[in-house]
Structure formats: structure tokens, C-alpha cells
């Protein structure tokens, strides 16, 4: 045998043997469809389409993540004088969950996922925070706070709760006894334990306050009342190992106010909680990326019924289309906060500008799988030339105004990946609900769930 060829084979042998020893992956990659983010394949099965949409959307967090911090950029375009470096705390929590999905589906390796999340955590450990609470926005290069508004230059407990939701999922996922995964778990645990949730009660009041600033104190004075996207904030505040709130904070803080209890019917569908007609659909997404609504109940609501009915009301409104907007119907529906031709808006049946946000219907897959799949196929196959791009579907579009956003937003792309995955496998629900801290917090607040160990 040629000596050079023999040497070449000997060099390959260790890698070949190592490859033979690797366990068979739990899930195959997106089967039979070559992945090219610049192309839009046709003739896809439903499963292939879901794979493709999740994977393309995941790229927002992986390829477009900030190069220094690894955190998720607020949006893909520079707007509202944000600058180039702004990263988002809550959107990073959603991005962490998207990275976990990508690792579990073998689009990236487990080690790559753990390495990126560890990079984010180590950056956050040195970034600005206040009593363990992170700002809404940070400079992704320096970790310094970027003002969200004139007085919002300190801790944001809601954005921090979205971040911690993702980090708890990561802590529960990376369980291997390796130096990297041990470091990921330990550093997440330290950060989680360091959040002073009870500080946000402004001196022991029975309510959580959204903001505190070292420059402006409590001057924003924004109490967090339900029902909206902030249920996860109260759940995590009760779950804290060191700085937990008590149940009266939940009952007298969250479960009060004119938009908590509803009980009315819309299109023959009863809505237990929330504002008139339900509000924007992100209420059913952000908290429930991790918190499993299946069988989740407390004295106020059955949360599966709450979320499904809210989604169906939103769907029926778009089908009825009282304002006669072009394109609305069974194939084109979903109103939630997103960009619009007028700027950012909290789209919902009471604030309808004729703008559809793809994240609304796609993140609703667990609640309305048939309606969501019909919308997904229409968005992809029929409208894809206008609204499909390098990071999945653009943030919003309006056929009425012949407009499509050129932007992608972290808080809209993340739920598409995570909620589709919860529909397909329940992955993030299983991870988050497996946390003993979360189970203790839910029990403390009076929740029932099949996943809570007695």
C-alpha cells in the first residue's frame, strides 16, 4: 500500500471509531429536505414545513445573535434610534429556548448550544443589573443599560422573568456530567437565585412593580395587574429559592383590576380572563412558552381554556372581518403586537389596523393546530414571495395596505420556534415544569397541574 495513503487512513481511524461509538440521535434532522435558507422549497409535507419554518426562524437567534454577548438583538433593522448594539433581555430568554429546540432537533450540536448559552450567561453576570433584575435593553458589546424610555433605565422584572423562563429550561436541559454542562447549570442557578423578586414589591406591598431605577427609584410606579403577558412574572416570583413572594401578592396584586376577570362571550366563546375580546395574542404565548397550560388551573381560571378561547375569539374576529380588510379570513388571521405601516402597535380586535402578524397564528399551534396549519401553508406557499426571508416570516404584513415589514423582532420570532415545538413534542413545557422551584412556586400560589409532583 502507498505509505501516504496508509498514513492518511491511520489519521482518519480515531475519528471513524469515535463516530461508531456515538449513540443514535433521538430525532433525525429535517428529513428528506435539504436546508438552504436562501431557497423556499415546495411540495413539503406538514412535518417538513414545520421543520423548515422552525429552523429558518431559529437562525435569527443563532446567526444574528450579538457577536460579543451572544444575546438576541431587539430587531433586525435599526429603528427608533436604537443603534446597532441593542440586545433584549426578554427576547434573549425566548432565544435561549429556540437554541434548546435546535439542539434537540440536531440542527446544531448539544455542545454548540451549551457553549452559546454559557457565553450569554457569563456576559449577563458582568452586565448592569439592579437587585439581580436586568434592564429591558442592554448594549450587547458592553453590558451597559440602554434606556427603554426616559425613566426606564433600571431593572425590568417582566423582561427578567422572560429571560429566567428560558434559563430555567436550559438548566433543566443541560444535565450531562461534563465540565461545560455543569458550568451552564451552576451559573444559571446562581443568576436565578440572585433575582430579588420581593424587592419589586416596593417595600412589602402586595403587588409587584414593573420597574426600579437607581436614578429614578420607583417613579414609574407601574403595578403589574392581570390578565396579560405577565403571569410568568408572578409564578417565578413565587418560585424563587431566596426572594419569593407570598400568595397575597398574587391575589391582591395580579388577580385584581378592571381587565382581570372577564366571563363574557364573544362569538359564542366564553373568555374567563382578560380585556374585552381578549387583547393581543402574545398574552397566550410569552408566559406559556415554558408554563404548560394543559390541566393548569387555579381559583381564577383553567388556563388551557383561557388560552384556547382567547385564540379562537381572535380567529373568529378575523374570519368575520368587520372592517372588511383585504385578505382576512380562515387562511389569514392573527392579531398581536408587532410592527405595522404606522409603527409598532398592539394589534387586537379592539385595535385593528388591517395588519396580520405571522407570530400570532404560528405561535398558537398548540391551541388551534388546524387553523394554524392552514395559515402557515397560506403564508408560506401563497404569500411567501412577499413575507418569507432569511429569518423566517417577516414581522407583519397588510394586504389592505400592500405593505410587508422588512423587520424581524426577537419577541415575535422566538415564540414561533418554541410554541411550534411545544405543539410537536412538548419539549419546553416538559423542561420548565420539571423544575422543583417552579413546582413549589405554583403550589404556593394555589395552582393545580398534572405535572406537579405531590
Coordinates of C-alpha atoms in Angstrom, one line a residue:
X1 CA 0.0 0.0 0.0
X2 CA 1.1 3.5 -0.7
X3 CA 2.7 4.9 2.5
X4 CA 1.0 8.2 2.1
X5 CA -2.4 6.5 1.7
X6 CA -1.7 4.3 4.8
X7 CA -0.8 7.4 6.9
X8 CA -4.0 9.1 5.7
X9 CA -6.1 6.2 6.7
X10 CA -4.4 6.0 10.1
X11 CA -5.2 9.6 10.7
X12 CA -8.8 9.0 9.9
X13 CA -9.2 5.9 12.1
X14 CA -9.7 7.6 15.5
X15 CA -12.4 9.8 14.2
X16 CA -14.1 6.8 12.5
X17 CA -14.0 4.8 15.7
X18 CA -15.3 7.7 17.7
X19 CA -18.2 8.1 15.2
X20 CA -19.1 4.5 15.6
X21 CA -19.4 4.9 19.3
X22 CA -21.9 7.8 19.2
X23 CA -25.4 7.0 20.2
X24 CA -28.2 7.1 17.7
X25 CA -29.8 10.6 17.9
X26 CA -33.3 10.8 19.3
X27 CA -34.6 12.8 16.4
X28 CA -33.5 12.8 12.8
X29 CA -32.7 16.1 11.1
X30 CA -35.4 17.6 8.9
X31 CA -35.9 14.6 6.8
X32 CA -35.5 14.5 3.0
X33 CA -35.4 18.3 2.7
X34 CA -32.0 19.9 2.1
X35 CA -31.8 23.1 4.1
X36 CA -30.9 26.2 2.3
X37 CA -32.0 29.4 3.9
X38 CA -31.9 31.3 0.6
X39 CA -34.5 28.9 -1.0
X40 CA -38.2 28.3 -0.4
X41 CA -38.8 24.6 -1.2
X42 CA -42.2 23.5 -2.4
X43 CA -44.1 20.1 -2.2
X44 CA -43.4 19.8 1.5
X45 CA -45.3 17.6 4.0
X46 CA -46.7 19.2 7.0
X47 CA -43.9 17.9 9.2
X48 CA -41.3 19.1 6.7
X49 CA -42.9 22.5 6.6
X50 CA -42.9 22.8 10.4
X51 CA -39.2 21.7 10.5
X52 CA -38.3 24.3 7.8
X53 CA -40.1 27.2 9.5
X54 CA -38.7 26.5 12.9
X55 CA -35.2 26.1 11.6
X56 CA -35.2 29.2 9.4
X57 CA -36.7 31.2 12.3
X58 CA -34.1 29.9 14.7
X59 CA -31.4 31.5 12.6
X60 CA -32.5 34.9 13.9
X61 CA -31.1 33.9 17.3
X62 CA -28.1 31.8 16.1
X63 CA -26.7 33.6 13.0
X64 CA -27.9 37.1 14.0
X65 CA -27.1 36.8 17.7
X66 CA -24.8 39.6 19.0
X67 CA -21.2 38.6 18.3
X68 CA -19.9 39.7 21.7
X69 CA -22.6 38.8 24.1
X70 CA -24.5 36.1 22.2
X71 CA -27.7 37.7 23.3
X72 CA -30.7 38.3 21.0
X73 CA -30.8 41.6 19.1
X74 CA -34.0 43.6 19.7
X75 CA -34.8 43.7 16.0
X76 CA -33.2 43.1 12.6
X77 CA -33.4 46.7 11.5
X78 CA -32.1 49.9 13.1
X79 CA -35.2 51.9 14.1
X80 CA -36.3 54.4 16.7
X81 CA -32.7 55.4 17.3
X82 CA -31.9 52.1 18.9
X83 CA -28.4 51.9 17.4
X84 CA -26.6 48.8 16.3
X85 CA -25.7 47.2 19.6
X86 CA -29.1 46.9 21.5
X87 CA -29.9 43.5 22.8
X88 CA -33.1 42.5 24.5
X89 CA -33.4 40.7 27.8
X90 CA -36.8 39.0 27.3
X91 CA -36.1 38.2 23.7
X92 CA -32.9 36.5 24.8
X93 CA -34.9 34.3 27.1
X94 CA -37.0 33.3 24.0
X95 CA -33.8 32.9 22.0
X96 CA -32.4 30.5 24.6
X97 CA -35.5 28.3 24.3
X98 CA -35.1 28.4 20.5
X99 CA -31.5 27.2 20.9
X100 CA -32.6 24.3 23.1
X101 CA -35.1 23.3 20.4
X102 CA -32.4 23.5 17.7
X103 CA -30.0 21.3 19.8
X104 CA -32.8 18.7 20.4
X105 CA -33.6 18.6 16.7
X106 CA -29.9 18.3 15.8
X107 CA -29.7 21.5 13.8
X108 CA -26.7 22.3 16.0
X109 CA -24.8 20.1 18.4
X110 CA -25.6 20.0 22.1
X111 CA -22.1 21.3 22.8
X112 CA -22.7 24.3 20.4
X113 CA -25.9 25.1 22.2
X114 CA -24.4 24.9 25.7
X115 CA -21.4 27.0 24.6
X116 CA -23.6 29.8 23.3
X117 CA -25.9 29.8 26.3
X118 CA -22.8 29.8 28.6
X119 CA -21.5 32.8 26.7
X120 CA -24.8 34.6 27.3
X121 CA -24.8 33.8 31.0
X122 CA -21.2 34.9 31.6
X123 CA -21.9 38.1 29.8
X124 CA -25.0 38.8 31.9
X125 CA -23.1 38.2 35.1
X126 CA -21.0 41.3 34.3
X127 CA -23.8 43.3 32.8
X128 CA -25.8 46.0 34.5
X129 CA -28.5 44.7 36.9
X130 CA -30.3 46.0 39.9
X131 CA -31.0 43.7 42.8
X132 CA -30.5 40.9 40.3
X133 CA -33.1 42.3 37.9
X134 CA -31.9 43.1 34.4
X135 CA -32.9 46.1 32.2
X136 CA -35.2 45.7 29.2
X137 CA -32.3 46.6 26.9
X138 CA -28.5 46.2 27.2
X139 CA -25.6 47.2 25.0
X140 CA -24.6 43.8 23.6
X141 CA -21.0 44.8 23.4
X142 CA -20.5 46.4 26.9
X143 CA -23.4 45.2 29.0
X144 CA -24.4 48.7 29.9
X145 CA -28.1 49.6 30.2
X146 CA -29.7 51.3 27.3
X147 CA -32.8 53.4 28.2
X148 CA -36.1 51.9 27.1
X149 CA -37.7 55.3 27.9
X150 CA -36.7 58.5 29.7
X151 CA -37.1 56.9 33.2
X152 CA -36.9 53.2 32.3
X153 CA -33.2 52.9 32.8
X154 CA -33.0 50.3 35.5
X155 CA -34.4 46.8 36.3
X156 CA -37.4 45.4 34.4
X157 CA -38.9 42.5 36.3
X158 CA -41.1 41.3 33.4
X159 CA -38.3 41.2 30.9
X160 CA -36.2 39.4 33.5
X161 CA -38.9 36.8 34.0
X162 CA -38.9 36.0 30.3
X163 CA -35.1 35.6 30.5
X164 CA -35.4 33.4 33.5
X165 CA -38.0 31.3 31.9
X166 CA -35.5 30.4 29.2
X167 CA -32.6 30.0 31.6
X168 CA -34.6 27.5 33.7
X169 CA -35.4 25.5 30.6
X170 CA -31.7 25.5 29.8
X171 CA -30.8 24.4 33.4
X172 CA -33.2 21.5 33.1
X173 CA -32.0 20.5 29.7
X174 CA -28.2 20.5 30.2
X175 CA -28.0 17.7 32.7
X176 CA -24.9 15.9 31.4
X177 CA -22.0 15.4 33.8
X178 CA -19.5 17.3 31.7
X179 CA -17.5 20.4 32.7
X180 CA -19.4 22.6 30.2
X181 CA -22.9 21.5 31.2
X182 CA -22.1 21.6 34.9
X183 CA -20.9 25.2 34.4
X184 CA -24.0 26.1 32.5
X185 CA -26.3 24.7 35.3
X186 CA -24.3 26.3 38.1
X187 CA -24.1 29.7 36.6
X188 CA -27.7 29.7 35.7
X189 CA -28.6 28.7 39.2
X190 CA -26.6 31.5 40.7
X191 CA -28.2 34.0 38.5
X192 CA -31.7 32.7 39.2
X193 CA -31.1 32.7 42.9
X194 CA -29.8 36.3 42.7
X195 CA -33.0 37.9 41.4
X196 CA -34.7 39.8 44.3
X197 CA -38.3 39.3 43.2
X198 CA -39.6 40.6 46.6
X199 CA -37.7 43.8 46.1
X200 CA -40.1 44.6 43.4
X201 CA -43.0 44.9 45.9
X202 CA -41.7 48.4 46.8
X203 CA -41.3 47.8 50.5
X204 CA -43.5 44.8 51.1
X205 CA -46.8 45.8 49.3
X206 CA -49.0 43.0 48.0
X207 CA -48.2 43.7 44.3
X208 CA -45.2 43.6 42.0
X209 CA -43.9 46.7 40.4
X210 CA -42.5 46.5 36.9
X211 CA -39.6 48.9 37.1
X212 CA -37.0 50.2 39.5
X213 CA -34.1 52.5 38.6
X214 CA -31.1 53.7 40.6
X215 CA -31.6 57.1 39.0
X216 CA -35.4 57.3 39.2
X217 CA -36.3 54.9 42.0
X218 CA -39.9 53.8 41.8
X219 CA -41.1 56.9 40.0
X220 CA -42.6 54.9 37.0
X221 CA -44.8 53.3 39.7
X222 CA -46.2 50.7 37.3
X223 CA -48.0 48.0 39.2
X224 CA -48.4 44.6 37.4
X225 CA -52.0 43.6 37.3
X226 CA -53.6 40.9 35.2
X227 CA -54.6 39.5 32.9
X228 CA -51.9 39.9 30.3
X229 CA -48.4 38.5 29.4
X230 CA -47.0 38.9 33.0
X231 CA -48.4 35.7 34.7
X232 CA -44.9 34.2 34.4
X233 CA -43.6 37.1 36.5
X234 CA -45.7 36.2 39.5
X235 CA -45.1 32.4 39.0
X236 CA -41.3 32.9 39.1
X237 CA -41.5 35.4 41.9
X238 CA -43.2 32.7 44.0
X239 CA -40.7 30.1 42.8
X240 CA -37.6 32.0 43.9
X241 CA -35.3 30.0 46.2
X242 CA -34.3 33.1 48.2
X243 CA -36.5 36.0 47.4
X244 CA -40.0 34.6 47.0
X245 CA -43.3 36.5 47.2
X246 CA -46.2 35.2 49.2
X247 CA -49.7 34.3 47.9
X248 CA -51.3 37.5 48.9
X249 CA -49.1 39.4 46.5
X250 CA -50.6 37.2 43.7
X251 CA -54.2 37.5 44.9
X252 CA -54.1 41.2 45.7
X253 CA -51.6 42.3 43.0
X254 CA -52.1 40.2 39.9
X255 CA -55.7 39.0 40.3
X256 CA -57.3 42.4 40.5
X257 CA -58.2 45.3 38.3
X258 CA -60.7 46.0 35.5
X259 CA -59.0 43.7 33.0
X260 CA -58.5 40.6 35.1
X261 CA -61.9 38.8 35.3
X262 CA -64.0 38.8 32.1
X263 CA -66.6 36.0 31.9
X264 CA -68.3 37.3 28.7
X265 CA -68.9 35.5 25.5
X266 CA -67.6 36.6 22.1
X267 CA -68.8 34.7 19.0
X268 CA -70.3 32.2 21.5
X269 CA -66.9 31.6 23.1
X270 CA -66.5 32.3 26.8
X271 CA -63.4 34.3 27.9
X272 CA -62.6 33.7 31.6
X273 CA -60.0 36.4 32.0
X274 CA -58.6 39.5 30.3
X275 CA -59.7 42.6 28.4
X276 CA -62.6 42.9 26.0
X277 CA -62.2 40.4 23.1
X278 CA -59.0 39.1 24.7
X279 CA -56.3 41.6 23.7
X280 CA -53.3 40.7 21.6
X281 CA -52.4 37.0 21.3
X282 CA -49.0 37.3 22.9
X283 CA -50.8 37.0 26.2
X284 CA -51.1 33.3 25.3
X285 CA -47.5 32.9 24.2
X286 CA -44.9 34.6 26.4
X287 CA -45.8 33.0 29.7
X288 CA -46.7 29.7 28.2
X289 CA -43.5 29.0 26.3
X290 CA -42.4 27.3 29.5
X291 CA -45.5 27.2 31.7
X292 CA -47.6 24.3 30.4
X293 CA -51.3 25.3 30.3
X294 CA -52.6 21.7 29.9
X295 CA -54.5 21.0 33.0
X296 CA -53.2 24.1 34.7
X297 CA -55.9 25.6 37.0
X298 CA -56.2 27.9 39.9
X299 CA -59.1 29.6 41.6
X300 CA -59.4 32.1 38.8
X301 CA -59.2 30.1 35.6
X302 CA -58.5 26.9 33.6
X303 CA -55.5 28.2 31.6
X304 CA -55.9 25.8 28.7
X305 CA -59.5 27.0 28.2
X306 CA -58.4 30.6 28.7
X307 CA -55.7 30.5 26.0
X308 CA -57.6 28.4 23.5
X309 CA -60.7 30.5 23.8
X310 CA -58.7 33.7 23.5
X311 CA -57.1 32.4 20.3
X312 CA -60.5 31.3 18.9
X313 CA -62.0 34.7 19.5
X314 CA -59.1 36.3 17.7
X315 CA -59.5 33.8 14.8
X316 CA -63.3 34.3 14.6
X317 CA -62.9 38.1 14.6
X318 CA -60.5 37.8 11.6
X319 CA -62.9 35.5 9.8
X320 CA -65.9 37.8 10.4
X321 CA -63.6 40.7 9.4
X322 CA -66.0 43.5 10.4
X323 CA -63.7 46.2 9.0
X324 CA -63.6 44.4 5.6
X325 CA -59.8 44.4 5.4
X326 CA -58.4 42.7 2.3
X327 CA -57.1 39.2 2.8
X328 CA -58.6 38.5 6.3
X329 CA -60.2 35.1 6.6
X330 CA -59.7 31.5 7.6
X331 CA -56.3 31.4 5.9
X332 CA -55.1 34.8 7.1
X333 CA -55.6 35.6 10.7
X334 CA -53.8 36.5 13.9
X335 CA -53.6 39.9 15.7
X336 CA -50.8 40.6 18.2
X337 CA -48.2 43.3 18.9
X338 CA -45.8 43.9 16.0
X339 CA -44.6 46.4 13.6
X340 CA -47.1 48.0 11.2
X341 CA -47.2 50.5 8.4
X342 CA -47.8 53.1 11.2
X343 CA -45.0 51.9 13.5
X344 CA -45.2 49.4 16.4
X345 CA -48.8 48.6 17.6
X346 CA -50.5 46.2 19.9
X347 CA -52.8 44.7 17.2
X348 CA -56.0 43.1 18.6
X349 CA -59.7 43.1 17.7
X350 CA -60.1 46.5 19.5
X351 CA -57.0 48.0 17.8
X352 CA -57.2 46.5 14.3
X353 CA -55.2 48.3 11.6
X354 CA -55.5 45.6 8.9
X355 CA -52.1 44.2 9.9
X356 CA -51.5 40.4 10.3
X357 CA -48.6 39.3 12.4
X358 CA -47.4 35.7 11.5
X359 CA -46.3 35.0 15.0
X360 CA -49.9 35.2 16.2
X361 CA -51.2 32.3 14.3
X362 CA -48.0 30.3 14.3
X363 CA -47.3 30.6 18.0
X364 CA -50.9 29.4 18.5
X365 CA -50.2 25.9 17.1
X366 CA -50.8 24.2 20.5
X367 CA -54.3 25.8 20.8
X368 CA -55.6 25.8 17.3
X369 CA -53.5 23.3 15.2
X370 CA -55.8 23.1 12.2
X371 CA -56.4 26.9 12.0
X372 CA -52.6 27.5 12.5
X373 CA -51.6 25.0 9.8
X374 CA -54.0 26.5 7.3
X375 CA -52.5 29.9 8.0
X376 CA -48.9 28.6 7.8
X377 CA -49.5 27.0 4.4
X378 CA -51.1 30.2 3.1
X379 CA -48.3 32.4 4.5
X380 CA -45.6 30.1 3.1
X381 CA -46.9 28.8 -0.2
X382 CA -49.1 31.7 -1.3
X383 CA -47.6 34.8 0.3
X384 CA -44.1 33.6 0.7
X385 CA -42.7 35.8 -2.2
X386 CA -43.5 38.8 -0.1
X387 CA -43.2 37.7 3.5
X388 CA -40.6 34.9 3.7
X389 CA -37.0 35.7 4.2
X390 CA -33.7 34.8 5.8
X391 CA -35.1 34.5 9.3
X392 CA -38.5 33.1 8.5
X393 CA -41.6 35.2 8.2
X394 CA -41.2 38.9 8.4
X395 CA -42.8 40.6 11.5
X396 CA -46.1 41.6 9.9
X397 CA -47.9 42.4 6.7
X398 CA -51.1 44.1 5.4
X399 CA -52.7 43.1 2.1
X400 CA -55.1 46.0 2.6
X401 CA -52.2 48.5 2.5
X402 CA -50.0 46.4 0.2
X403 CA -47.3 46.5 2.9
X404 CA -44.9 44.0 4.4
X405 CA -42.4 44.6 7.1
X406 CA -38.7 44.4 6.4
X407 CA -38.1 43.6 10.0
X408 CA -37.8 40.7 12.4
X409 CA -38.3 41.1 16.1
X410 CA -36.8 38.7 18.8
X411 CA -40.0 38.7 20.8
X412 CA -42.0 37.6 17.8
X413 CA -39.6 35.1 16.2
X414 CA -38.9 33.3 19.5
X415 CA -42.4 32.1 20.2
X416 CA -42.8 30.7 16.7
X417 CA -39.9 28.3 17.3
X418 CA -40.9 27.5 20.9
X419 CA -44.6 27.2 20.6
X420 CA -44.5 25.1 17.5
X421 CA -42.1 22.8 19.4
X422 CA -44.5 22.6 22.3
X423 CA -47.2 21.6 19.8
X424 CA -45.0 18.9 18.3
X425 CA -43.1 17.5 21.3
X426 CA -43.9 19.5 24.4
X427 CA -40.2 19.9 24.9
X428 CA -40.1 23.3 26.6
X429 CA -43.1 22.6 28.7
X430 CA -41.5 19.4 30.0
X431 CA -38.3 21.2 30.9
X432 CA -39.8 24.2 32.6
X433 CA -42.4 22.2 34.5
X434 CA -39.8 19.7 35.7
X435 CA -38.1 22.4 37.8
X436 CA -38.7 21.8 41.6
X437 CA -38.6 25.5 42.1
X438 CA -41.3 26.1 39.6
X439 CA -43.5 23.3 41.1
X440 CA -43.1 24.8 44.5
X441 CA -44.0 28.2 43.3
X442 CA -47.1 27.0 41.5
X443 CA -48.2 25.1 44.6
X444 CA -47.6 28.2 46.8
X445 CA -49.9 30.2 44.5
X446 CA -52.6 27.6 44.6
X447 CA -52.2 26.1 41.1
X448 CA -53.1 22.6 40.1
X449 CA -51.3 20.8 37.3
X450 CA -50.8 17.1 36.3
X451 CA -47.1 17.8 36.2
X452 CA -46.8 18.9 39.8
X453 CA -45.5 16.1 42.0
X454 CA -47.5 15.7 45.2

